[in-house]
XYZ file of C-alpha atoms in Angstrom:
331
model
C -4.709 -3.444 -28.787
C -6.012 -7.461 -28.988
C -4.688 -9.539 -26.233
C -5.916 -12.006 -24.004
C -6.141 -12.234 -19.893
C -6.053 -15.314 -18.016
C -9.253 -15.705 -15.395
C -13.224 -15.327 -15.941
C -13.230 -13.306 -12.994
C -10.062 -10.505 -14.439
C -11.740 -10.887 -17.671
C -15.260 -9.901 -16.080
C -13.608 -6.861 -14.115
C -11.806 -5.839 -17.598
C -15.297 -5.814 -18.920
C -16.993 -3.975 -16.241
C -14.049 -0.855 -16.063
C -14.567 -0.334 -20.205
C -18.695 -0.113 -19.298
C -18.014 2.191 -16.682
C -15.287 3.590 -19.096
C -17.521 4.065 -21.766
C -19.977 5.844 -20.301
C -18.608 7.912 -17.681
C -19.698 6.658 -14.802
C -17.015 6.689 -11.246
C -15.848 3.622 -10.119
C -12.677 2.133 -7.125
C -11.079 -0.488 -8.021
C -7.986 -3.063 -6.807
C -6.467 -5.902 -9.013
C -3.935 -8.512 -6.388
C -1.045 -9.158 -7.638
C -1.888 -12.884 -9.347
C -5.181 -11.432 -10.926
C -7.456 -13.743 -8.823
C -9.597 -11.345 -6.776
C -9.863 -8.524 -8.899
C -12.331 -5.256 -7.273
C -14.288 -2.884 -8.973
C -16.960 -0.551 -7.803
C -19.302 1.991 -8.812
C -17.989 4.761 -5.831
C -21.765 5.522 -5.135
C -21.657 1.693 -4.232
C -18.749 1.315 -2.209
C -19.869 1.161 1.763
C -17.877 2.142 4.667
C -17.956 -0.820 6.127
C -16.108 -2.502 3.444
C -13.638 -0.269 2.187
C -12.017 3.143 3.011
C -10.060 4.945 0.170
C -8.195 7.886 -0.409
C -6.188 8.675 -3.134
C -5.021 11.682 -3.741
C -7.574 13.835 -1.867
C -10.410 11.627 -3.829
C -11.507 9.709 -0.403
C -14.515 7.860 0.807
C -13.175 8.443 4.556
C -14.837 10.693 6.658
C -12.779 10.116 10.608
C -15.721 10.929 13.423
C -13.922 9.027 15.811
C -12.107 10.997 18.206
C -10.957 8.373 20.166
C -7.588 7.181 17.637
C -4.684 6.579 18.636
C -2.215 9.570 18.128
C 0.688 7.747 17.646
C 1.101 4.038 15.211
C 4.145 2.017 17.450
C 5.378 -0.927 15.339
C 7.369 -3.859 16.644
C 9.202 -6.203 13.866
C 10.463 -9.017 13.925
C 12.131 -9.983 10.048
C 12.625 -13.186 8.692
C 15.645 -14.932 9.791
C 18.699 -13.780 7.717
C 19.205 -17.067 6.525
C 15.951 -17.514 4.784
C 16.476 -14.388 3.194
C 19.772 -15.147 2.133
C 18.967 -18.391 0.189
C 16.075 -16.507 -2.058
C 18.483 -13.733 -2.786
C 21.074 -16.669 -4.125
C 18.132 -17.723 -6.404
C 17.673 -14.756 -7.748
C 21.328 -13.667 -8.438
C 21.516 -17.559 -9.967
C 18.700 -16.794 -12.348
C 20.579 -13.578 -13.293
C 23.175 -14.747 -13.467
C 22.223 -17.241 -16.274
C 20.736 -13.995 -17.699
C 16.658 -15.021 -17.078
C 16.337 -11.858 -15.641
C 18.143 -8.600 -15.392
C 16.696 -7.176 -12.396
C 13.846 -9.757 -10.068
C 11.740 -7.894 -6.982
C 11.958 -9.883 -4.231
C 9.775 -9.737 -1.412
C 8.828 -11.314 1.999
C 6.175 -10.873 4.822
C 7.382 -9.698 8.335
C 5.255 -10.754 11.385
C 4.805 -7.265 13.257
C 3.190 -6.137 16.380
C 0.872 -2.591 16.380
C -0.165 -0.797 19.433
C -3.744 -0.152 16.692
C -5.939 -0.932 14.627
C -5.544 -1.286 10.907
C -8.167 0.761 10.093
C -6.187 3.619 13.110
C -3.509 3.021 10.946
C -5.684 4.146 8.006
C -6.542 7.688 9.319
C -3.447 8.519 11.233
C -0.839 6.893 7.877
C 0.011 9.554 5.229
C 0.301 8.333 1.504
C -0.989 9.076 -1.521
C -2.703 6.311 -1.990
C -3.991 4.563 1.578
C -6.684 2.012 1.463
C -8.411 -0.253 4.147
C -10.509 -3.111 2.890
C -12.405 -5.516 5.507
C -9.907 -4.971 8.473
C -8.220 -7.220 6.385
C -5.340 -5.334 5.167
C -4.450 -2.000 5.059
C -2.410 0.086 2.458
C -0.552 3.778 2.680
C 1.594 3.603 -0.649
C 4.157 6.527 -2.114
C 4.442 4.877 -5.330
C 1.749 6.212 -9.070
C 1.310 3.036 -10.561
C -0.070 5.266 -13.223
C -2.819 9.031 -14.244
C -4.250 9.355 -16.721
C -5.153 12.917 -17.535
C -7.244 14.152 -20.956
C -5.947 11.428 -22.846
C -2.733 11.607 -21.833
C -0.636 8.182 -19.617
C 1.833 8.991 -17.139
C 3.598 6.573 -14.661
C 5.820 7.288 -11.841
C 8.442 4.529 -11.366
C 9.647 4.227 -8.057
C 13.536 2.890 -7.465
C 15.909 2.911 -5.042
C 15.638 4.166 -1.548
C 18.235 4.952 1.217
C 17.722 6.393 4.987
C 17.361 10.256 4.934
C 19.751 10.317 7.795
C 22.763 8.694 5.931
C 25.493 11.737 5.749
C 25.366 12.271 2.161
C 22.158 9.816 2.089
C 21.083 12.172 -1.427
C 24.731 11.523 -3.186
C 25.650 8.437 -2.065
C 21.468 6.786 -3.752
C 22.481 8.966 -6.914
C 25.824 8.302 -7.831
C 25.564 4.743 -6.908
C 26.914 2.733 -9.214
C 23.905 -0.226 -9.048
C 21.049 1.868 -7.991
C 21.115 3.955 -11.149
C 21.412 0.677 -13.550
C 18.562 -0.465 -11.288
C 16.392 2.922 -11.924
C 17.208 2.306 -15.571
C 15.831 -1.080 -15.937
C 12.572 -0.443 -14.738
C 12.577 2.886 -16.512
C 13.310 1.264 -19.391
C 10.030 -1.804 -18.760
C 7.775 1.362 -18.041
C 8.258 3.163 -21.032
C 8.103 -0.419 -23.722
C 5.050 -1.195 -21.397
C 3.081 2.297 -21.919
C 4.034 2.046 -25.215
C 1.866 -1.249 -25.409
C -0.987 1.133 -24.677
C -0.282 4.787 -25.886
C 2.243 6.958 -28.401
C 5.137 9.274 -28.641
C 6.074 7.416 -25.259
C 8.657 10.480 -23.943
C 10.788 10.075 -20.050
C 9.405 13.690 -19.158
C 11.632 13.443 -16.052
C 15.223 11.367 -15.049
C 15.793 9.872 -12.040
C 14.511 12.734 -9.190
C 14.457 12.329 -4.992
C 10.883 12.315 -3.075
C 11.377 11.952 0.396
C 8.985 9.787 2.923
C 8.748 11.337 7.110
C 7.773 8.231 9.087
C 8.221 8.443 12.956
C 10.819 4.878 12.522
C 13.035 6.714 10.270
C 12.570 9.547 7.092
C 13.505 7.877 3.676
C 14.565 9.181 0.331
C 13.171 7.667 -3.023
C 14.247 7.984 -5.961
C 11.435 8.080 -8.570
C 11.283 8.731 -13.009
C 8.462 10.645 -14.856
C 7.053 8.608 -17.831
C 4.267 10.153 -20.350
C 2.451 8.916 -23.091
C -0.071 9.496 -25.668
C -4.081 7.576 -25.769
C -6.018 7.262 -28.481
C -9.192 9.523 -28.632
C -10.961 6.148 -27.710
C -9.504 5.233 -24.584
C -12.186 5.403 -22.196
C -14.743 3.043 -24.112
C -10.867 0.909 -23.527
C -10.007 1.885 -19.934
C -10.059 -2.165 -18.567
C -7.623 -3.780 -21.013
C -5.438 -0.333 -21.088
C -4.783 -0.846 -17.149
C -4.737 -4.984 -17.469
C -2.127 -4.644 -20.332
C 0.494 -2.963 -18.182
C -0.161 -5.552 -15.822
C 1.453 -6.507 -13.119
C 3.632 -3.484 -12.432
C 7.427 -3.020 -13.617
C 8.333 -1.952 -10.123
C 7.574 -4.569 -8.216
C 8.134 -7.405 -10.678
C 11.344 -6.938 -12.860
C 12.603 -7.525 -16.379
C 11.942 -9.033 -18.304
C 8.549 -10.073 -16.545
C 7.071 -12.520 -17.447
C 10.478 -15.050 -16.559
C 10.726 -12.464 -13.521
C 7.684 -13.048 -12.271
C 8.285 -16.920 -12.550
C 11.569 -16.320 -10.663
C 10.138 -14.672 -7.505
C 7.182 -16.718 -7.234
C 9.872 -19.484 -6.192
C 11.786 -18.161 -4.162
C 9.527 -16.135 -2.518
C 6.982 -19.660 -2.025
C 4.750 -17.179 -0.690
C 1.045 -15.687 -1.888
C 1.344 -11.743 -2.427
C -2.430 -11.417 -2.330
C -2.895 -7.704 -2.696
C 0.620 -6.697 -2.331
C 1.889 -5.337 -4.861
C -1.065 -5.344 -6.438
C -2.497 -1.682 -7.766
C -5.702 -0.105 -6.721
C -7.335 3.750 -7.404
C -10.374 5.274 -8.878
C -11.777 6.501 -12.404
C -13.531 10.023 -11.905
C -15.825 9.050 -15.451
C -12.552 10.963 -17.192
C -9.207 10.674 -15.915
C -8.240 7.377 -13.864
C -5.836 7.875 -10.961
C -3.858 4.468 -9.285
C -1.441 3.611 -6.758
C 1.167 0.647 -6.624
C -0.260 -1.039 -3.258
C 3.193 -1.389 -1.851
C 4.223 -0.632 2.352
C 1.035 -3.006 3.076
C 0.233 -4.754 6.327
C -2.241 -8.172 6.719
C -4.397 -9.345 9.110
C -3.579 -12.913 8.776
C -5.695 -15.079 11.159
C -5.155 -12.355 13.272
C -1.513 -11.537 13.201
C -0.548 -8.697 11.106
C 2.910 -8.743 8.375
C 4.469 -6.119 6.935
C 4.926 -6.728 3.171
C 8.084 -5.468 1.881
C 11.079 -6.131 -0.487
C 13.237 -4.668 -3.230
C 15.129 -4.738 -6.377
C 17.623 -7.435 -6.695
C 20.460 -7.330 -9.521
C 23.594 -9.405 -10.263
C 25.378 -6.036 -8.228
C 23.712 -6.074 -5.188
C 24.903 -6.838 -1.848
C 22.373 -9.504 0.290
C 23.481 -7.593 3.109
C 22.347 -4.179 2.046
C 19.311 -6.097 1.060
C 18.086 -7.358 3.412
C 18.943 -4.590 5.779
C 16.485 -2.300 2.931
C 13.767 -5.008 3.681
C 13.897 -3.932 7.001
C 13.679 -0.592 6.662
C 10.548 -0.732 5.091
C 8.699 -1.342 7.527
C 7.152 1.715 8.442
C 4.162 3.667 9.068
C 4.693 7.760 7.847
C 2.478 9.855 10.293
C 0.544 12.677 9.094
């Protein structure tokens, strides 16, 4: 695999990850959406005052504070519909031109919390949780990739509906727009995995995950795609991860052109939102997509959310989805 990655810091991150992989050194990592601030540290060098993480039970977070609140309350102030509509129209304009088939459009919404970001970390329930220097907290349900005994797997999550809606599961599974969107992402991820592995197959197609929160329960549609890595994958672990970025589920297809379109439409810095985070235990790797994300910007909290846009999308429905994803899943 020969590929050049822009940015000295990111090139350095890849070299460090390859070295740690080659020497079976456990590490934790984060990569922001634009690859500007990649983070990597040996597990035994991470301080709790800097970073708290919990990735499917692999954690450095031991809560000894019994004063944390029981319930996290969140009040959202989403962006004006007219501003969202203008960005939505720009995306669809490009899709009608054939520049993109699917684009993930996201925006920050100002929120008020009755809890600190660290309390949100401890009280939320998610596969991938991370708190960093009180700059942000992420509690993501979405897997990026896993590597287990030389098999790489991805679990793209695309398609969301309020679980309280009558016949919600039937509605989301039979919706033609949602089915087309999901198929596009599965095809994209399958192509991505083919760049780093062999014998890529879709092992499970369009199944339902339920996400429970105090605000609302959601149904989300996922698939499973797997491939087989070469025997020397450990010494290329950094290159493998970098080749797959940015994650297809939070960009769109074709990936390169769609990223250009969404940056023009969004006109803000995603930062670590829509990046990835995870850990390597010396043999296997587990990572998540950094969605469900609250950021501290100059002392104010912003919850970043979004969804996939196609030529068949309805602007009112997509705006509702952006708002519906503002929640904290309480354990």
